[in-house]
């Protein structure tokens, strides 16, 4: 009897395994047939890097990045799943023209004259398109690596820098020669970049930490790169638990870099979710003159989160820092002068609150921004750039 039961059990296991294998094969074949009718560039990239479907059947354009012309009369919008760049008249709110691409755009950069628009797009076989803003046509393309992002052009328009996110590298292009001028190996998933006004330094932010998850200190870092030698001259670690960087912005005078991200409080017991106990939204500041971390202020309020900080920009007059919160569908407008005045008081030894007694304690103060920040609700969902 025991032998019969054993044989029956083995037979049942084989049958179940065969059925599961058959179902898996059907799913794979069906997926292959579904993609077989797609254009060549869509067969291998039916989903974007954000996991969104690409193609004409998807009803959304998914605006991801923006770039404004020097005179403010034109705004270029990267439509991620729409696989195009739209030229928008901000006064009328209408799309003037569109430039179709063979992949999902991830980043935009205008040169200082507003004559050329650089757009990164594609996945494993990435490209950089150089669009003539007068004609609205792609002038030429440059070969890039896996998922190029964050294009930054030098002030003279001669050099373009691009991060190849999943190759963990920065690439520099000589635009006159339309060729690669150099490469730099950086951290894990470089996703954002900014340059100093004098073109001497690049700040590159990595999306994720490189350490093992079981380490005592797990945090993303920002690397400072000399543009002349293309060498890393400093690696700046953000506070423990820092992750999910999406963007960064340089102050107009090049003194500070601002980086929105999330801090995961993995070192505390999971007893509550409120008041940033598990995850909290933050804004880290790097002192570019000292080439080191200055402090990190929290974007969440005591009783109201500001989830998923994404895009960031400093206003042209240097008075404000604007952060887009994709999770709460709003922007934060931060008075930059008031923020730094408060940080300077802490650095001088003044106790500005019960928590912020020193620069390294500011990341624990949910009330630090206070009256220096205004929250503005947006009519749309999930703001990015």
Coordinates of C-alpha atoms in Angstrom, one line a residue:
X1 CA 0.0 0.0 0.0
X2 CA 2.8 2.4 0.9
X3 CA 4.6 1.6 -2.3
X4 CA 1.4 2.4 -4.3
X5 CA 1.0 5.7 -2.5
X6 CA 4.6 6.6 -3.2
X7 CA 4.3 5.8 -6.9
X8 CA 1.0 7.8 -7.1
X9 CA 2.6 10.8 -5.4
X10 CA 5.6 10.7 -7.8
X11 CA 3.3 10.4 -10.8
X12 CA 1.1 13.3 -9.6
X13 CA 4.2 15.5 -9.2
X14 CA 5.3 14.7 -12.7
X15 CA 1.9 15.6 -14.1
X16 CA 1.7 18.8 -12.2
X17 CA 5.2 19.8 -13.3
X18 CA 4.3 19.0 -17.0
X19 CA 1.1 21.2 -16.8
X20 CA 3.1 24.1 -15.3
X21 CA 5.7 23.8 -18.0
X22 CA 3.0 23.7 -20.7
X23 CA 1.3 26.8 -19.3
X24 CA 4.7 28.7 -19.2
X25 CA 5.4 27.7 -22.8
X26 CA 2.0 28.9 -23.9
X27 CA 2.6 32.3 -22.2
X28 CA 6.0 32.7 -23.8
X29 CA 4.8 31.8 -27.2
X30 CA 1.8 34.1 -27.0
X31 CA 4.0 37.0 -25.9
X32 CA 6.3 36.3 -28.8
X33 CA 3.4 36.2 -31.3
X34 CA 2.0 39.4 -29.8
X35 CA 5.3 41.2 -30.3
X36 CA 6.0 39.8 -33.8
X37 CA 3.9 42.4 -35.4
X38 CA 5.6 45.3 -33.8
X39 CA 8.2 47.5 -35.5
X40 CA 11.8 46.3 -34.9
X41 CA 12.6 48.9 -32.2
X42 CA 9.5 47.9 -30.2
X43 CA 10.0 44.1 -30.3
X44 CA 12.8 44.3 -27.7
X45 CA 11.5 47.4 -25.9
X46 CA 7.7 46.9 -25.5
X47 CA 8.1 48.4 -22.0
X48 CA 9.9 51.5 -21.0
X49 CA 12.6 51.6 -18.2
X50 CA 9.8 52.7 -15.9
X51 CA 7.8 49.6 -16.8
X52 CA 5.2 51.5 -18.9
X53 CA 3.9 50.2 -22.2
X54 CA 5.2 51.9 -25.4
X55 CA 3.5 52.5 -28.6
X56 CA 0.5 54.1 -30.3
X57 CA -2.0 51.9 -28.5
X58 CA -1.1 53.4 -25.1
X59 CA -3.3 56.5 -24.6
X60 CA -0.9 58.5 -22.5
X61 CA 2.2 60.5 -23.5
X62 CA 3.7 60.4 -20.0
X63 CA 5.6 63.7 -19.8
X64 CA 8.9 63.0 -18.0
X65 CA 11.2 65.9 -18.6
X66 CA 11.0 69.6 -19.7
X67 CA 13.4 72.2 -21.0
X68 CA 12.5 75.9 -21.5
X69 CA 14.0 78.2 -24.2
X70 CA 16.1 81.1 -23.0
X71 CA 13.4 83.6 -23.9
X72 CA 10.7 81.6 -22.1
X73 CA 8.5 81.4 -25.2
X74 CA 8.9 77.7 -25.8
X75 CA 8.9 74.6 -23.6
X76 CA 10.1 71.2 -24.8
X77 CA 8.5 68.2 -23.2
X78 CA 9.8 64.6 -23.4
X79 CA 6.7 62.4 -23.8
X80 CA 8.2 59.1 -22.4
X81 CA 5.6 56.5 -23.5
X82 CA 4.6 58.6 -26.5
X83 CA 8.2 58.3 -27.8
X84 CA 8.4 61.9 -29.0
X85 CA 9.4 65.4 -28.0
X86 CA 6.6 68.0 -28.0
X87 CA 7.3 71.7 -28.6
X88 CA 4.8 73.6 -26.5
X89 CA 3.7 77.3 -26.5
X90 CA 3.3 78.0 -22.8
X91 CA 1.2 81.1 -23.4
X92 CA -1.5 79.2 -25.2
X93 CA -0.8 75.8 -23.8
X94 CA -0.8 74.2 -27.2
X95 CA 1.6 71.8 -28.9
X96 CA 3.2 73.5 -31.8
X97 CA 5.0 70.5 -33.3
X98 CA 6.3 67.1 -32.3
X99 CA 9.5 65.2 -33.1
X100 CA 9.1 61.4 -33.2
X101 CA 11.8 59.1 -31.8
X102 CA 12.5 55.4 -32.0
X103 CA 12.5 55.0 -28.3
X104 CA 11.3 56.5 -25.0
X105 CA 12.9 59.8 -24.2
X106 CA 14.4 60.2 -20.7
X107 CA 16.1 63.6 -20.6
X108 CA 16.3 66.9 -22.3
X109 CA 18.9 69.7 -22.5
X110 CA 19.0 72.9 -24.4
X111 CA 22.2 74.7 -25.2
X112 CA 22.6 78.2 -23.8
X113 CA 21.6 79.8 -27.1
X114 CA 18.5 77.6 -27.5
X115 CA 19.6 76.4 -30.9
X116 CA 20.1 72.7 -30.2
X117 CA 18.0 70.4 -28.1
X118 CA 19.7 67.2 -26.8
X119 CA 17.4 64.3 -26.0
X120 CA 18.4 60.9 -24.6
X121 CA 16.3 57.9 -25.5
X122 CA 16.2 54.1 -25.8
X123 CA 17.1 51.2 -23.6
X124 CA 19.9 48.7 -24.1
X125 CA 20.8 50.3 -27.4
X126 CA 20.6 54.0 -26.3
X127 CA 20.9 57.1 -28.4
X128 CA 21.3 60.8 -28.1
X129 CA 19.3 62.9 -30.6
X130 CA 20.5 66.4 -31.5
X131 CA 17.5 68.4 -32.6
X132 CA 17.8 71.7 -34.6
X133 CA 15.2 73.9 -32.8
X134 CA 14.8 76.1 -35.9
X135 CA 13.8 73.3 -38.2
X136 CA 12.3 70.9 -35.6
X137 CA 14.3 68.0 -37.1
X138 CA 16.9 65.6 -35.7
X139 CA 20.2 67.0 -37.1
X140 CA 22.2 63.9 -36.1
X141 CA 22.3 61.1 -33.4
X142 CA 25.1 59.8 -31.2
X143 CA 25.4 56.2 -30.1
X144 CA 25.0 55.7 -26.3
X145 CA 24.9 52.9 -23.8
X146 CA 22.2 51.2 -21.8
X147 CA 19.4 53.7 -21.0
X148 CA 21.1 57.1 -21.4
X149 CA 19.8 59.8 -19.2
X150 CA 20.6 63.3 -17.8
X151 CA 22.2 65.1 -20.8
X152 CA 24.3 68.1 -19.8
X153 CA 26.0 70.4 -22.3
X154 CA 29.0 72.7 -21.7
X155 CA 28.5 76.4 -21.7
X156 CA 30.4 76.8 -25.0
X157 CA 28.2 74.0 -26.6
X158 CA 31.3 71.9 -27.5
X159 CA 30.9 69.0 -25.1
X160 CA 27.9 66.9 -24.2
X161 CA 27.9 64.7 -21.1
X162 CA 25.4 61.8 -20.7
X163 CA 24.9 59.1 -18.0
X164 CA 24.5 55.6 -19.2
X165 CA 22.3 54.4 -16.3
X166 CA 22.7 50.6 -16.5
X167 CA 26.3 50.7 -17.7
X168 CA 27.2 52.7 -14.6
X169 CA 29.2 55.2 -16.6
X170 CA 29.4 58.8 -17.7
X171 CA 30.3 59.5 -21.4
X172 CA 31.6 62.7 -22.8
X173 CA 31.0 63.6 -26.5
X174 CA 33.0 66.0 -28.7
X175 CA 30.1 67.6 -30.6
X176 CA 32.3 69.1 -33.3
X177 CA 33.7 65.6 -34.1
X178 CA 30.5 63.9 -33.2
X179 CA 32.5 61.3 -31.4
X180 CA 33.2 60.0 -27.8
X181 CA 35.8 62.1 -26.0
X182 CA 36.0 60.0 -22.9
X183 CA 34.3 57.8 -20.3
X184 CA 34.1 57.6 -16.5
X185 CA 33.1 54.6 -14.5
X186 CA 30.7 55.8 -11.7
X187 CA 28.4 54.3 -9.0
X188 CA 25.2 52.4 -9.3
X189 CA 22.8 53.7 -11.9
X190 CA 23.8 57.3 -12.5
X191 CA 20.6 59.1 -13.1
X192 CA 21.1 62.8 -12.6
X193 CA 23.9 65.3 -13.4
X194 CA 24.7 69.0 -13.1
X195 CA 27.7 71.2 -14.0
X196 CA 29.2 74.2 -12.4
X197 CA 28.8 77.5 -14.3
X198 CA 32.5 77.6 -15.0
X199 CA 32.4 74.1 -16.5
X200 CA 35.1 72.7 -14.2
X201 CA 33.1 70.2 -12.3
X202 CA 30.2 67.8 -12.9
X203 CA 28.1 66.4 -10.1
X204 CA 26.6 63.0 -10.8
X205 CA 24.0 61.4 -8.6
X206 CA 23.5 57.7 -8.4
X207 CA 19.9 56.3 -8.2
X208 CA 20.6 53.5 -5.8
X209 CA 23.1 52.6 -3.0
X210 CA 25.9 50.2 -4.0
X211 CA 26.3 48.5 -0.7
X212 CA 24.8 45.2 0.3
X213 CA 21.4 45.6 2.0
X214 CA 22.7 44.0 5.2
X215 CA 25.4 46.6 5.7
X216 CA 25.2 49.0 8.6
X217 CA 25.5 52.0 6.2
X218 CA 23.5 51.8 3.0
X219 CA 23.2 55.0 1.0
X220 CA 23.4 56.5 -2.5
X221 CA 26.3 58.8 -3.3
X222 CA 27.1 61.8 -5.5
X223 CA 30.4 61.9 -7.4
X224 CA 32.2 65.1 -8.4
X225 CA 34.1 64.8 -11.6
X226 CA 36.8 67.1 -13.1
X227 CA 35.8 67.9 -16.7
X228 CA 39.4 68.5 -17.8
X229 CA 40.7 65.1 -16.7
X230 CA 37.4 63.2 -16.5
X231 CA 38.4 61.8 -13.1
X232 CA 36.4 61.5 -9.9
X233 CA 37.8 63.9 -7.4
X234 CA 35.3 63.3 -4.6
X235 CA 32.6 60.8 -3.6
X236 CA 30.0 62.3 -1.3
X237 CA 27.8 59.8 0.7
X238 CA 24.3 60.9 1.5
X239 CA 22.7 60.1 4.9
X240 CA 22.2 56.5 5.9
X241 CA 19.2 55.0 4.1
X242 CA 19.3 57.5 1.2
X243 CA 17.9 56.0 -2.0
X244 CA 15.7 56.7 -5.0
X245 CA 17.4 59.8 -6.4
X246 CA 15.8 61.0 -9.6
X247 CA 17.1 64.5 -10.2
X248 CA 19.5 67.2 -9.0
X249 CA 19.9 71.0 -9.5
X250 CA 22.9 73.3 -9.2
X251 CA 22.5 76.8 -7.7
X252 CA 23.1 79.6 -10.1
X253 CA 26.5 80.5 -8.5
X254 CA 27.6 76.9 -8.5
X255 CA 28.0 76.9 -4.7
X256 CA 25.5 74.2 -3.8
X257 CA 23.8 71.1 -5.4
X258 CA 20.4 70.1 -4.2
X259 CA 19.2 66.4 -4.5
X260 CA 15.7 65.2 -3.6
X261 CA 15.4 61.6 -2.5
X262 CA 13.9 59.2 0.0
X263 CA 15.5 58.1 3.3
X264 CA 14.6 54.6 4.5
X265 CA 14.8 54.3 8.3
X266 CA 15.9 50.7 8.2
X267 CA 17.7 51.0 11.5
X268 CA 14.5 51.5 13.6
X269 CA 11.9 48.9 14.6
X270 CA 8.8 48.8 12.3
X271 CA 6.3 50.0 15.0
X272 CA 4.7 52.9 13.1
X273 CA 4.4 54.6 9.7
X274 CA 3.6 58.1 10.8
X275 CA 6.0 61.0 11.0
X276 CA 8.6 59.5 8.7
X277 CA 9.3 56.6 10.9
X278 CA 9.8 54.1 8.0
X279 CA 10.4 56.3 5.0
X280 CA 10.7 60.1 4.6
X281 CA 11.2 62.5 1.7
X282 CA 14.3 64.6 1.9
X283 CA 16.5 67.2 0.2
X284 CA 20.2 66.8 0.5
X285 CA 22.6 69.7 0.0
X286 CA 26.2 69.4 -1.1
X287 CA 28.7 72.2 -0.6
X288 CA 30.5 72.4 -3.9
X289 CA 33.3 74.7 -2.6
X290 CA 34.1 72.2 0.2
X291 CA 33.1 69.2 -1.9
X292 CA 31.3 67.6 0.9
X293 CA 27.8 67.0 2.3
X294 CA 26.4 70.0 4.1
X295 CA 23.1 68.7 5.5
X296 CA 19.7 67.1 4.6
X297 CA 16.4 68.8 5.2
X298 CA 13.1 66.8 5.3
X299 CA 10.4 67.6 2.8
X300 CA 7.7 65.8 4.8
X301 CA 5.7 67.8 7.3
X302 CA 5.0 66.5 10.8
X303 CA 1.4 65.6 9.8
X304 CA 1.6 65.5 6.0
X305 CA 3.9 63.6 3.8
X306 CA 5.4 64.9 0.6
X307 CA 5.9 61.5 -1.1
X308 CA 8.2 60.5 -4.0
X309 CA 10.2 63.7 -4.7
X310 CA 11.2 63.7 -8.3
X311 CA 12.2 66.7 -10.4
X312 CA 14.0 69.8 -9.0
X313 CA 15.1 73.2 -10.2
X314 CA 16.6 76.4 -8.9
X315 CA 14.9 79.5 -10.2
X316 CA 17.0 81.8 -12.4
X317 CA 17.2 84.5 -9.8
X318 CA 18.5 82.0 -7.2
X319 CA 15.7 82.9 -4.8
X320 CA 13.8 79.6 -4.8
X321 CA 14.2 75.8 -5.0
X322 CA 11.2 74.0 -6.6
X323 CA 10.6 70.3 -6.0
X324 CA 8.0 68.1 -7.7
X325 CA 6.3 65.5 -5.6
X326 CA 5.0 62.7 -7.8
X327 CA 3.3 60.9 -5.0
X328 CA 1.3 63.8 -3.6
X329 CA 0.7 65.6 -6.9
X330 CA 2.2 68.9 -5.8
X331 CA 5.3 71.1 -5.8
X332 CA 7.3 72.6 -3.0
X333 CA 8.5 76.1 -3.4
X334 CA 11.4 76.7 -0.9
X335 CA 12.8 80.1 -0.1
X336 CA 16.5 79.4 -0.7
X337 CA 17.7 82.4 1.3
X338 CA 15.7 81.6 4.4
X339 CA 16.7 77.9 4.2
X340 CA 20.4 78.7 4.1
X341 CA 20.1 81.3 6.8
X342 CA 18.6 78.7 9.1
X343 CA 21.2 76.1 8.2
X344 CA 23.9 78.7 8.9
X345 CA 22.5 79.4 12.4
X346 CA 22.7 75.7 13.2
X347 CA 26.3 75.5 11.8
X348 CA 27.2 78.4 14.2
X349 CA 26.0 76.4 17.2
X350 CA 22.5 77.9 17.6
X351 CA 19.7 75.6 18.5
X352 CA 16.8 76.4 16.1
X353 CA 14.5 73.6 17.3
X354 CA 14.3 70.8 19.8
X355 CA 15.7 68.4 17.2
X356 CA 18.1 70.4 15.0
X357 CA 20.9 71.1 17.4
X358 CA 23.6 70.3 14.7
X359 CA 23.9 69.8 11.0
X360 CA 23.8 66.0 11.3
X361 CA 20.6 66.3 13.3
X362 CA 18.6 68.3 10.8
X363 CA 17.7 65.2 8.8
X364 CA 15.6 64.2 11.8
X365 CA 13.6 67.4 12.1
X366 CA 10.2 67.3 10.3
X367 CA 9.5 70.9 11.1
X368 CA 12.8 72.4 9.9
X369 CA 11.5 73.9 6.6
X370 CA 8.6 75.6 8.4
X371 CA 7.7 78.9 6.8
X372 CA 10.5 78.8 4.2
X373 CA 8.4 76.3 2.2
X374 CA 5.1 76.6 0.3
X375 CA 3.2 73.6 -0.9
X376 CA 1.2 74.0 -4.1
X377 CA -1.3 71.4 -5.3
X378 CA -1.3 70.5 -9.0
X379 CA -4.3 69.6 -11.2
X380 CA -2.6 66.5 -12.7
X381 CA -1.2 63.4 -11.2
X382 CA 2.4 62.2 -10.8
X383 CA 4.5 65.3 -11.7
X384 CA 8.0 64.5 -12.8
X385 CA 10.3 67.0 -14.4

